[in-house]
GROMACS .gro file of C-alpha atoms in nm:
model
  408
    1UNK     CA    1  -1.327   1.648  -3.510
    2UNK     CA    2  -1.633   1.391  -3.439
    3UNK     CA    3  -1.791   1.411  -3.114
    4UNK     CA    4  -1.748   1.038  -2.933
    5UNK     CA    5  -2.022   0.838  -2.854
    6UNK     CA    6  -2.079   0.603  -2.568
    7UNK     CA    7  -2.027   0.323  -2.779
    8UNK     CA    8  -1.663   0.474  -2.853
    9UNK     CA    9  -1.606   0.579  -2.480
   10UNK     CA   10  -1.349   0.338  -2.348
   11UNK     CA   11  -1.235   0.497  -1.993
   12UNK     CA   12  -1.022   0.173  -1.923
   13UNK     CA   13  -0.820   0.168  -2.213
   14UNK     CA   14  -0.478   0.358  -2.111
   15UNK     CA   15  -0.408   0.431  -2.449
   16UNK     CA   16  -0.673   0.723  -2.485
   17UNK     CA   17  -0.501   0.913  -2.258
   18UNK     CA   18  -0.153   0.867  -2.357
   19UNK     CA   19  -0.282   1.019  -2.689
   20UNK     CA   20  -0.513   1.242  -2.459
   21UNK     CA   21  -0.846   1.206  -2.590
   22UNK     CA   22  -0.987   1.148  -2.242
   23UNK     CA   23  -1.048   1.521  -2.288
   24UNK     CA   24  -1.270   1.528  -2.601
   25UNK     CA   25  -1.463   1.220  -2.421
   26UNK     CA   26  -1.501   1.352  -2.085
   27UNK     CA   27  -1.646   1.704  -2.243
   28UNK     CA   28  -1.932   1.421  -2.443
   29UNK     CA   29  -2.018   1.307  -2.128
   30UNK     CA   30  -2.039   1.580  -1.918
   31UNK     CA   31  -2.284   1.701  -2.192
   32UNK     CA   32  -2.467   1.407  -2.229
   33UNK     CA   33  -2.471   1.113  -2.038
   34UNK     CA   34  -2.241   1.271  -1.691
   35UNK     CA   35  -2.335   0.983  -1.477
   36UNK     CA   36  -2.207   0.726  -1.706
   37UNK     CA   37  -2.289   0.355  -1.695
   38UNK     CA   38  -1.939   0.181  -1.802
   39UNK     CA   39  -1.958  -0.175  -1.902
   40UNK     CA   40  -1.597  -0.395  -1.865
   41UNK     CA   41  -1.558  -0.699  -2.047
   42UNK     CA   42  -1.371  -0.883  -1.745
   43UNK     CA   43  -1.584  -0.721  -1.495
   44UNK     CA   44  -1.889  -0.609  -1.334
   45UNK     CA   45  -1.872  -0.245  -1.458
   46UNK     CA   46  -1.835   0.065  -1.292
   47UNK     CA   47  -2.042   0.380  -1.252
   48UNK     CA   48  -1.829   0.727  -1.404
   49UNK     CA   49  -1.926   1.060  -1.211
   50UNK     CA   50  -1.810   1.343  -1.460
   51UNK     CA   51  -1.967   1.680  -1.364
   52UNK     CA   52  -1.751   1.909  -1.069
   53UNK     CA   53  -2.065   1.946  -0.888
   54UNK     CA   54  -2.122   1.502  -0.868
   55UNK     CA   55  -1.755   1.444  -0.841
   56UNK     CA   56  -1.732   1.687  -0.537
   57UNK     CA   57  -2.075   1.555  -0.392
   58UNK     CA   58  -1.895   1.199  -0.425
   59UNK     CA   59  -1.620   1.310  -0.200
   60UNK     CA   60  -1.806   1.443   0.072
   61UNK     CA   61  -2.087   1.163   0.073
   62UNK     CA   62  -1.961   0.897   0.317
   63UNK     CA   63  -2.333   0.736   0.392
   64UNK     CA   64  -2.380   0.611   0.031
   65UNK     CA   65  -1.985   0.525  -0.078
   66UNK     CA   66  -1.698   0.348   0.076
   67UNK     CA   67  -1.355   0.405   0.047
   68UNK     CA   68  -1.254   0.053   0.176
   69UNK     CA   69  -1.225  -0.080  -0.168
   70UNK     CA   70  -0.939   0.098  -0.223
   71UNK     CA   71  -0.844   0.382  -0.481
   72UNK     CA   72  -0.811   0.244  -0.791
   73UNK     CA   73  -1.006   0.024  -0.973
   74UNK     CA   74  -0.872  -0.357  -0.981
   75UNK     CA   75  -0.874  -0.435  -0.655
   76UNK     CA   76  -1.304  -0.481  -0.544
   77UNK     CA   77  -1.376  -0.426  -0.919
   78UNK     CA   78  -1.231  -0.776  -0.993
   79UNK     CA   79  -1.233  -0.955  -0.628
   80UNK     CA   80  -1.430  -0.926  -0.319
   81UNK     CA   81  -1.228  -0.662  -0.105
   82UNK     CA   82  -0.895  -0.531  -0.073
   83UNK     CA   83  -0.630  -0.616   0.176
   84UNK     CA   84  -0.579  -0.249   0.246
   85UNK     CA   85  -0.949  -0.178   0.364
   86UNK     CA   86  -0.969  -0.037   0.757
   87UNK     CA   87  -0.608   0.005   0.736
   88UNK     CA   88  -0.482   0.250   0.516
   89UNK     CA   89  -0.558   0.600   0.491
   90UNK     CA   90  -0.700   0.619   0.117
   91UNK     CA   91  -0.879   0.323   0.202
   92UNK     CA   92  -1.072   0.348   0.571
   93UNK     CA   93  -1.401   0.552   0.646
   94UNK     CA   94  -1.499   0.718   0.913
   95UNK     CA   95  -1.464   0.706   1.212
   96UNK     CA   96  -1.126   0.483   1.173
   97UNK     CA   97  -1.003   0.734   0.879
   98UNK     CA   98  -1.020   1.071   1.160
   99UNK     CA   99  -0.834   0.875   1.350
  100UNK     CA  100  -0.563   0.746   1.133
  101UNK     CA  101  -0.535   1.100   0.984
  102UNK     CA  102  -0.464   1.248   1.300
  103UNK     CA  103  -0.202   1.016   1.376
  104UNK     CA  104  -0.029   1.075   1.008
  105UNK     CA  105  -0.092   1.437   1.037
  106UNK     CA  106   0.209   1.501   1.256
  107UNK     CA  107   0.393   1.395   1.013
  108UNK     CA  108   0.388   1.681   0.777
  109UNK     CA  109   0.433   1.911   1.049
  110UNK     CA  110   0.572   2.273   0.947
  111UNK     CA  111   0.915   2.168   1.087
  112UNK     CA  112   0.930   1.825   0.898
  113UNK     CA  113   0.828   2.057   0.570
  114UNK     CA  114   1.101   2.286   0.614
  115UNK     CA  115   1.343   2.042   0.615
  116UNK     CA  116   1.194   1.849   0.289
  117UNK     CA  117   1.207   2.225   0.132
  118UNK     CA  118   1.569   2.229   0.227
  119UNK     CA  119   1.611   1.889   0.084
  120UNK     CA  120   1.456   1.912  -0.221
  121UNK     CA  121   1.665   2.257  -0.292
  122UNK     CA  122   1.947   2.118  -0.204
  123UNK     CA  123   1.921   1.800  -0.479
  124UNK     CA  124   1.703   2.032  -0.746
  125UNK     CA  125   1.999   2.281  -0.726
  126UNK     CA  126   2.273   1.940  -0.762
  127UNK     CA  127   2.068   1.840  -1.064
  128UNK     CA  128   2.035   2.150  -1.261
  129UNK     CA  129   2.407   2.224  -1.230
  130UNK     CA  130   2.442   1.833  -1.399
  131UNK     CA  131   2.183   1.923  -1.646
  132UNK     CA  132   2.340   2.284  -1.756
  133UNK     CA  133   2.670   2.096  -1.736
  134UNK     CA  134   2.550   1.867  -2.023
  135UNK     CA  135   2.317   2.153  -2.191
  136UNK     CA  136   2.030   1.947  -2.076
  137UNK     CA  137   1.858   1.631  -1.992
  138UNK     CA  138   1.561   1.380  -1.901
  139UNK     CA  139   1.349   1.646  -1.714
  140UNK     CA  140   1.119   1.340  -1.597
  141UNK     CA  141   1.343   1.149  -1.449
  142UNK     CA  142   1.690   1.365  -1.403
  143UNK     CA  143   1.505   1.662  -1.215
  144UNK     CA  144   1.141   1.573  -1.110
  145UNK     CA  145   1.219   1.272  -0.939
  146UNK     CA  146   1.429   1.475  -0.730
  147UNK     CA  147   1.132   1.625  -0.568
  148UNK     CA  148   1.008   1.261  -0.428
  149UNK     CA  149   1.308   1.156  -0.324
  150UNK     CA  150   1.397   1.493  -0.119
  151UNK     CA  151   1.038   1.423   0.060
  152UNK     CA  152   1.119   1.066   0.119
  153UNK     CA  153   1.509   1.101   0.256
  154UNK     CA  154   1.323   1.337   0.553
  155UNK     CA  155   1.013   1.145   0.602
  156UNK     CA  156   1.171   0.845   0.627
  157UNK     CA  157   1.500   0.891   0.751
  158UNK     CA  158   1.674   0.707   0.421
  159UNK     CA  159   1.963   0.741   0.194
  160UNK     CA  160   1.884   0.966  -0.158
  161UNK     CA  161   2.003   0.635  -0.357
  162UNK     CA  162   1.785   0.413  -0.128
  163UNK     CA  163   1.487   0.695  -0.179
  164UNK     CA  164   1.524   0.652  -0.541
  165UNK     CA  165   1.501   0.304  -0.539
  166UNK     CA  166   1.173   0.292  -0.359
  167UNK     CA  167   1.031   0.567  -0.608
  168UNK     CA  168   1.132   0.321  -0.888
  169UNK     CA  169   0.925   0.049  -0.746
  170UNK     CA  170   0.583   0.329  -0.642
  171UNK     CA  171   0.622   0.392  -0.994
  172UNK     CA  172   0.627   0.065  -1.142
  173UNK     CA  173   0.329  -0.025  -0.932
  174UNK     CA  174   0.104   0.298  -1.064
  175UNK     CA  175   0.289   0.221  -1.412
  176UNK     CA  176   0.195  -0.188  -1.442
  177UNK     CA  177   0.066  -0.105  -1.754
  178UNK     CA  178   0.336   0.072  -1.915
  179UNK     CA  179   0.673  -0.144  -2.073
  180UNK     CA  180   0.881   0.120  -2.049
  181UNK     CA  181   0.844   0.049  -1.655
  182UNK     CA  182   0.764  -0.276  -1.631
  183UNK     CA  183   0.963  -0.537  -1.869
  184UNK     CA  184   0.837  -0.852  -1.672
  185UNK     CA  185   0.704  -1.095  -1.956
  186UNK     CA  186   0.380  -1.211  -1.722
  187UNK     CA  187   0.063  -1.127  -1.914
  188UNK     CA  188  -0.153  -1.134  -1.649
  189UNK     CA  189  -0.167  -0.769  -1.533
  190UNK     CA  190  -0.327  -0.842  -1.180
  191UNK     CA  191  -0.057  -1.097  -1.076
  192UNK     CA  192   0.257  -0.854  -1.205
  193UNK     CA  193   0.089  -0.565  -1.000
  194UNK     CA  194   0.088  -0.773  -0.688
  195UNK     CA  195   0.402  -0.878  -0.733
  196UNK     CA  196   0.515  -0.501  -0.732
  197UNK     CA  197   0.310  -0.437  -0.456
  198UNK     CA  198   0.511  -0.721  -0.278
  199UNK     CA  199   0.820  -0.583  -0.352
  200UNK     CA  200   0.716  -0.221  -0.215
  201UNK     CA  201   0.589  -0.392   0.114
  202UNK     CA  202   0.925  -0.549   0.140
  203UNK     CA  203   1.068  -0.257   0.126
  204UNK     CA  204   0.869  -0.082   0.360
  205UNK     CA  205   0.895  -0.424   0.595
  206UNK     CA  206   1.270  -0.380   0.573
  207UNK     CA  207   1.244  -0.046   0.665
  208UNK     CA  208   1.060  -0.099   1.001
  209UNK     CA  209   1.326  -0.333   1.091
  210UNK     CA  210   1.550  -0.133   1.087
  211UNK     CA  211   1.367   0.107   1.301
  212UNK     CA  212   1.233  -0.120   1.562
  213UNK     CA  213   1.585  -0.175   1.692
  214UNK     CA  214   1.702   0.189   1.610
  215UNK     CA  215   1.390   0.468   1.600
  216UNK     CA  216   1.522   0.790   1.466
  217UNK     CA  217   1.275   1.089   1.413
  218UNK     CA  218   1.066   0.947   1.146
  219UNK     CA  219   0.763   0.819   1.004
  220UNK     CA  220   0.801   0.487   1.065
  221UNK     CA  221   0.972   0.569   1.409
  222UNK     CA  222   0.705   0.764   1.495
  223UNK     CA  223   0.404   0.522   1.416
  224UNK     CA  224   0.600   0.250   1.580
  225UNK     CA  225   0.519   0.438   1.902
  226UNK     CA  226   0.171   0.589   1.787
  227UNK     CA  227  -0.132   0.433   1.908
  228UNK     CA  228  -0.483   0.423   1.733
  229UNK     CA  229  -0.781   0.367   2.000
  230UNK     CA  230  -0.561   0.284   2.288
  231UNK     CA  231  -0.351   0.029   2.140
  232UNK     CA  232  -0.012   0.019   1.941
  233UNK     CA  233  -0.025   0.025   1.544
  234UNK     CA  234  -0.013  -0.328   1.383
  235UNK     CA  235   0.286  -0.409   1.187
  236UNK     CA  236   0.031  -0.415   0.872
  237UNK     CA  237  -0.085  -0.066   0.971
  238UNK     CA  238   0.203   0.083   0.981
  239UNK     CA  239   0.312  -0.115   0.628
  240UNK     CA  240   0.046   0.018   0.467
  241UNK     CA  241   0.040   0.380   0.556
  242UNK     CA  242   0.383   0.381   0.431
  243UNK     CA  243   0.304   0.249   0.056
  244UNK     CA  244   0.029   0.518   0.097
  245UNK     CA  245   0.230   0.833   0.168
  246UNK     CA  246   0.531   0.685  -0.064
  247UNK     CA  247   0.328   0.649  -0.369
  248UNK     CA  248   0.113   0.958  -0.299
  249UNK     CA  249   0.396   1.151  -0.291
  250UNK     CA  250   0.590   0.970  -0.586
  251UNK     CA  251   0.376   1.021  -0.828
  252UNK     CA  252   0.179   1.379  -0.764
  253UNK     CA  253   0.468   1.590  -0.709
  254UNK     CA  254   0.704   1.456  -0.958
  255UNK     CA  255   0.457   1.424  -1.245
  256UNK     CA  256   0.300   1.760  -1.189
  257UNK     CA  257   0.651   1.923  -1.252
  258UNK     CA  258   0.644   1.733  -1.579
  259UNK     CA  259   0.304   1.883  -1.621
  260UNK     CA  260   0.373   2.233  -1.538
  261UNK     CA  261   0.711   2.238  -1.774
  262UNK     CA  262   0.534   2.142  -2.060
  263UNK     CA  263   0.205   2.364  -2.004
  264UNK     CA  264   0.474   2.660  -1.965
  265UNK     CA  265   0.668   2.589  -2.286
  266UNK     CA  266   0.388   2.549  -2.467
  267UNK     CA  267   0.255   2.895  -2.330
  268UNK     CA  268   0.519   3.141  -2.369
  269UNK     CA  269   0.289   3.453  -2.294
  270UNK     CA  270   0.195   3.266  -1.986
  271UNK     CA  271   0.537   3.218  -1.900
  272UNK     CA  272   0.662   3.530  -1.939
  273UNK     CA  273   0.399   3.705  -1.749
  274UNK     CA  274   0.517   3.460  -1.506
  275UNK     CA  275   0.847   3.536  -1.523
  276UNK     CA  276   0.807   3.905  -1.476
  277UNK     CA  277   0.546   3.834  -1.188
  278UNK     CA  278   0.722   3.581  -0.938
  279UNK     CA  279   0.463   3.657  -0.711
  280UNK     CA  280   0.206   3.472  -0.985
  281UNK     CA  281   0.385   3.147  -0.849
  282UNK     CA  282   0.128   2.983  -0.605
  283UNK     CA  283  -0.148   3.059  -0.932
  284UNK     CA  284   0.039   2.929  -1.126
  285UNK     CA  285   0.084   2.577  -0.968
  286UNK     CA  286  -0.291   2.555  -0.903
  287UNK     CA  287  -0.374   2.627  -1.258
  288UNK     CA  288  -0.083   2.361  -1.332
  289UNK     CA  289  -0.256   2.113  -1.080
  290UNK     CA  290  -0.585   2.198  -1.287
  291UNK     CA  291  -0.468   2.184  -1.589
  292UNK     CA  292  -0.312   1.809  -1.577
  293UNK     CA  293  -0.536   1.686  -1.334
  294UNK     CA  294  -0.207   1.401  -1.209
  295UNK     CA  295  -0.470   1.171  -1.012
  296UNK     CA  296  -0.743   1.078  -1.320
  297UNK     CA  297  -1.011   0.900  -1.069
  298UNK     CA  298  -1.090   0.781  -0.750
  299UNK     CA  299  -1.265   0.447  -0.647
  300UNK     CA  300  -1.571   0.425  -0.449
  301UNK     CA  301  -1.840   0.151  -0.402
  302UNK     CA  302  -2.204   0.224  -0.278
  303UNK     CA  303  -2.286   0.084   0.070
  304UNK     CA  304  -2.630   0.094  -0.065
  305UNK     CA  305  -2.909   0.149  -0.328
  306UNK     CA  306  -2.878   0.540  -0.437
  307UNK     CA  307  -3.023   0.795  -0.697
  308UNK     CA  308  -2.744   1.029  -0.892
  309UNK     CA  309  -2.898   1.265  -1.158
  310UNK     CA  310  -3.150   0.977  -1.174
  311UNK     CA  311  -2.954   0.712  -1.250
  312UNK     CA  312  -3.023   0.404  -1.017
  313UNK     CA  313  -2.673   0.277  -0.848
  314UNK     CA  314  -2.715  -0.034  -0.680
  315UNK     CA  315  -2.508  -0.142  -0.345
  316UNK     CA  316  -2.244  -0.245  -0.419
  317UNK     CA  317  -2.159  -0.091  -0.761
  318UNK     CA  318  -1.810   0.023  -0.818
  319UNK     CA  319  -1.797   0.440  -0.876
  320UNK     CA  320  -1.531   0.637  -1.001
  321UNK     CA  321  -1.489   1.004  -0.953
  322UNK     CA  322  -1.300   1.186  -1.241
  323UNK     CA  323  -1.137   1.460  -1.133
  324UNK     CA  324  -0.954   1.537  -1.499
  325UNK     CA  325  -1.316   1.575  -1.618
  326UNK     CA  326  -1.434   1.823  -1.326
  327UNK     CA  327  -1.142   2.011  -1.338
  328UNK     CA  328  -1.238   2.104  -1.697
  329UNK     CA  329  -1.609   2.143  -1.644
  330UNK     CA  330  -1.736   2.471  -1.808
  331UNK     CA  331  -2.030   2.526  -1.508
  332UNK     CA  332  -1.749   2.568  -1.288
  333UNK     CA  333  -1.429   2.712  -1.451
  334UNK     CA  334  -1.461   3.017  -1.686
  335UNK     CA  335  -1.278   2.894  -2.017
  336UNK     CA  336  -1.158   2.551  -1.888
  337UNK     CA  337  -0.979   2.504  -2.183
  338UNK     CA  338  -0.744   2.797  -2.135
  339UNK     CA  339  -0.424   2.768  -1.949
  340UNK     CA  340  -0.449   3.050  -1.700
  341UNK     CA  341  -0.218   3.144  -1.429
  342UNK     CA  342  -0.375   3.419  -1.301
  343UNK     CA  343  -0.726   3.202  -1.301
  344UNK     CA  344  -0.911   3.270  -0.953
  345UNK     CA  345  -1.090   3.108  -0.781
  346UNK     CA  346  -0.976   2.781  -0.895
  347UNK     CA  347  -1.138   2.541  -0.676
  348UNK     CA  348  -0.976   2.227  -0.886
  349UNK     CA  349  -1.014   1.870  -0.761
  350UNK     CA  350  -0.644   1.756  -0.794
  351UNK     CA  351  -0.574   1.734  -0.433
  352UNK     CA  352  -0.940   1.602  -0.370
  353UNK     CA  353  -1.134   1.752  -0.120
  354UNK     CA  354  -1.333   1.718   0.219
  355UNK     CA  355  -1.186   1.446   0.452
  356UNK     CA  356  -0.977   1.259   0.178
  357UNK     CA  357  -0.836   1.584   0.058
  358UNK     CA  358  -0.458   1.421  -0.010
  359UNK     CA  359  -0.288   1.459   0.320
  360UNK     CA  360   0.055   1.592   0.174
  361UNK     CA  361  -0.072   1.819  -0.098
  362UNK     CA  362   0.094   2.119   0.165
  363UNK     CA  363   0.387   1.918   0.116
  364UNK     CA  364   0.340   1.836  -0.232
  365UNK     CA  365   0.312   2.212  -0.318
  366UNK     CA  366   0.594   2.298  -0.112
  367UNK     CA  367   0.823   2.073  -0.369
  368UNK     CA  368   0.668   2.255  -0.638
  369UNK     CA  369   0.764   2.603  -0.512
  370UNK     CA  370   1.081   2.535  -0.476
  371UNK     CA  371   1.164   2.320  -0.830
  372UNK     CA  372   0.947   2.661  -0.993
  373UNK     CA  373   1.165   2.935  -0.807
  374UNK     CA  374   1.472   2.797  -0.914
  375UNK     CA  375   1.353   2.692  -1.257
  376UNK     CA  376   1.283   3.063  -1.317
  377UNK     CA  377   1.544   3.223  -1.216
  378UNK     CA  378   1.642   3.497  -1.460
  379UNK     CA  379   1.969   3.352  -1.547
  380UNK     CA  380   1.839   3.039  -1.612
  381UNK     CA  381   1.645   2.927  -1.966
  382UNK     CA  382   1.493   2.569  -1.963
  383UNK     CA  383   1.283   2.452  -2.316
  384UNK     CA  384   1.106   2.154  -2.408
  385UNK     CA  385   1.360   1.961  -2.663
  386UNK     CA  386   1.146   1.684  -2.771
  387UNK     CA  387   0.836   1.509  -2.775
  388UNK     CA  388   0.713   1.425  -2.402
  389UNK     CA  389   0.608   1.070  -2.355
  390UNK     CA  390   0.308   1.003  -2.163
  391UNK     CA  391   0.298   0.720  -1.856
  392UNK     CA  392   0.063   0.432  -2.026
  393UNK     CA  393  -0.222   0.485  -1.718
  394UNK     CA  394  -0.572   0.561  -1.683
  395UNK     CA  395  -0.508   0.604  -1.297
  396UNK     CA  396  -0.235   0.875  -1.278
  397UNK     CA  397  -0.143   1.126  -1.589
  398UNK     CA  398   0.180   1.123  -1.596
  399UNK     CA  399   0.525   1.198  -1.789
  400UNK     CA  400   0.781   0.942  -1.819
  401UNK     CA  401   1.029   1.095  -2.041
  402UNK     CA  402   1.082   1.453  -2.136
  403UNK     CA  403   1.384   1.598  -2.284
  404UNK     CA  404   1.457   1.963  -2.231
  405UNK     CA  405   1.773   2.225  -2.320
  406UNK     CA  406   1.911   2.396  -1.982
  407UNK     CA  407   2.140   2.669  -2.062
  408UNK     CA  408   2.234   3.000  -1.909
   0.00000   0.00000   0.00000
């Protein structure tokens, strides 16, 4: 196969990574050109950190980038700021984003993620017996978005059918690009993802309603008593925060199973030394989290005129981190290329790290446990019956459909 050039590197087009050759052109660039200059042809352009040692420098270097544009490219990349910025989580720096941390922290207490292990166990165990019923089904969407919705019905105190609704419109929003999730006719991309985003704020406004005149023990119930710096959280805060830990946790969790199905099937020896290890487990989800990489990038712009690897990034320049392309980066993983569950250390970027290291991934892998456990319990034989289709993203790798047998 040819090597890509920068000419042929196209990082915004979704479409090389539903047919996954990010992977060929992330290993170019790592090799040549690993602080990559990325020209747009609606936009300014963004910078494209590639290497695990400038990605993780990127994370931990609050002087020279922001996180107040947001997360994902689109929202300062094509307009002057995002409505998010100071406000939500992924989105503040510090000081504000210690203090909005420590707020959200109690909420994925140890007690609060016992009782989303319980949930999730108790609907992962309701779908399998469907799924064995029926010799199998849509992994993606029959089993995986179980996890999500087991998280959510705790968190925020809601109904499984009114959990999966709100998981349908987090993954529309990450999916705007994709028809098999979106079938609105609008062409302009910007104005149908704001449109989602409306709908998920609704949601989440709806939500608080119902709180403010009867507070149970949950998120929103909780923040609607919080206060950050003395004073009580603004309605917007407390809006915001929400969409952050719903689509957070909609998309990692869920999407990673899909992830770590596949990477299993199509590594039997893996799977078996699995299988006759259990204790392997907690490996074998980080190597899973490596391996698929679920979060592709994350935004920053520099708050002023800085030198990477000698490249000259101006204030103000959009810069993405790719953690897909660190987590395969030869100088730091032994063999990238090779699934291995028994890989240590494996320091992988999935969860990010330093201050915005995602503030559920305890959580997250606690979902993941359990859907694993149960998936390999002796009895129990699940195998990949079809051709896995890929979400149509260059934000989040993801699995929209994925047929599997379930038999016992």
């Amino acid at each position: 196969m040819t090597s890509p050039t920068a000419v042929q590197i196209d990082l915004t087009d979704p479409d090389q990574f539903v047919e996954q050759r990010h992977y060929e052109m992330f290993s170019w660039l790592r090799e040549n050109d690993p602080v990559h200059w990325h020209a747009t042809g609606d936009g300014p352009g963004f910078w494209a950190l590639t290497t695990y040692e400038d990605v993780a420098a990127g994370y931990l270097n609050h002087t020279d980038f922001s996180s107040e544009a947001g997360p994902m490219l689109g929202g300062s990349l094509y307009s002057d700021g995002d409505p998010s910025a100071g406000q939500m989580l992924v989105s503040t720096d510090p000081p504000r984003h210690r203090m909005l941390r420590q707020q959200l922290h109690q909420t994925f207490s140890q007690h609060v993620i016992k009782q989303v292990a319980h949930q999730v166990g108790e609907l992962v165990d309701a779908a399998i017996g469907r799924a064995l019923a029926d010799g199998g089904c849509d992994f993606s969407t029959d089993i995986a978005e179980e996890l999500p919705a087991g998280a959510l019905m705790v968190m925020m105190g809601i109904s499984r059918s009114r959990a999966h609704e709100l998981i349908g419109l987090t993954r529309s929003m990450i999916g705007y690009r994709d028809p098999l999730l979106v079938t609105d006719a609008e062409d302009d991309e910007r104005l149908r993802l704001a449109v989602i985003q409306a709908d998920i704020f609704e949601f989440c406004a709806e939500l608080l309603r119902e709180k403010r005149a009867n507070p149970g023990d949950d998120l929103i119930s909780r923040l609607l008593g919080a206060e950050l710096n003395g004073r009580p959280w603004t309605e917007n805060e407390i809006l915001f925060n929400c969409m952050n830990i719903a689509v957070g946790g909609d998309e990692t969790s869920s999407y990673t199973a899909c992830a770590g199905v596949v990477a299993l099937d199509e590594h039997p020896d893996q799977l078996g030394r699995l299988r006759s290890s259990p204790q392997l487990l907690d490996g074998a989800l980080n190597e899973i989290l490596r391996w698929n990489s679920t979060n592709l990038y994350v935004h920053r712009v520099a708050l002023r005129d800085t030198v990477v690897r000698g490249k000259d990034i101006r204030r103000g320049e959009s810069v993405t981190k790719w953690n897909v392309s660190a987590n395969r980066d030869p100088a730091q993983f032994r063999n990238p290329e090779s699934f291995d569950i028994t890989r240590s250390p494996n320091k992988h970027m999935s969860y990010g790290i330093g201050i915005h290291r995602c503030i559920g991934a305890m959580l997250a892998h606690t979902e993941l446990t359990v859907l694993f456990r149960k998936l390999l319990d002796p009895d129990l034989r699940i195998a990949v019956a079809g051709p896995p289709r890929r979400l149509r993203s260059n934000f989040i790798q993801g699995i929209t459909r994925l047929p599997v047998a379930l038999t016992r």
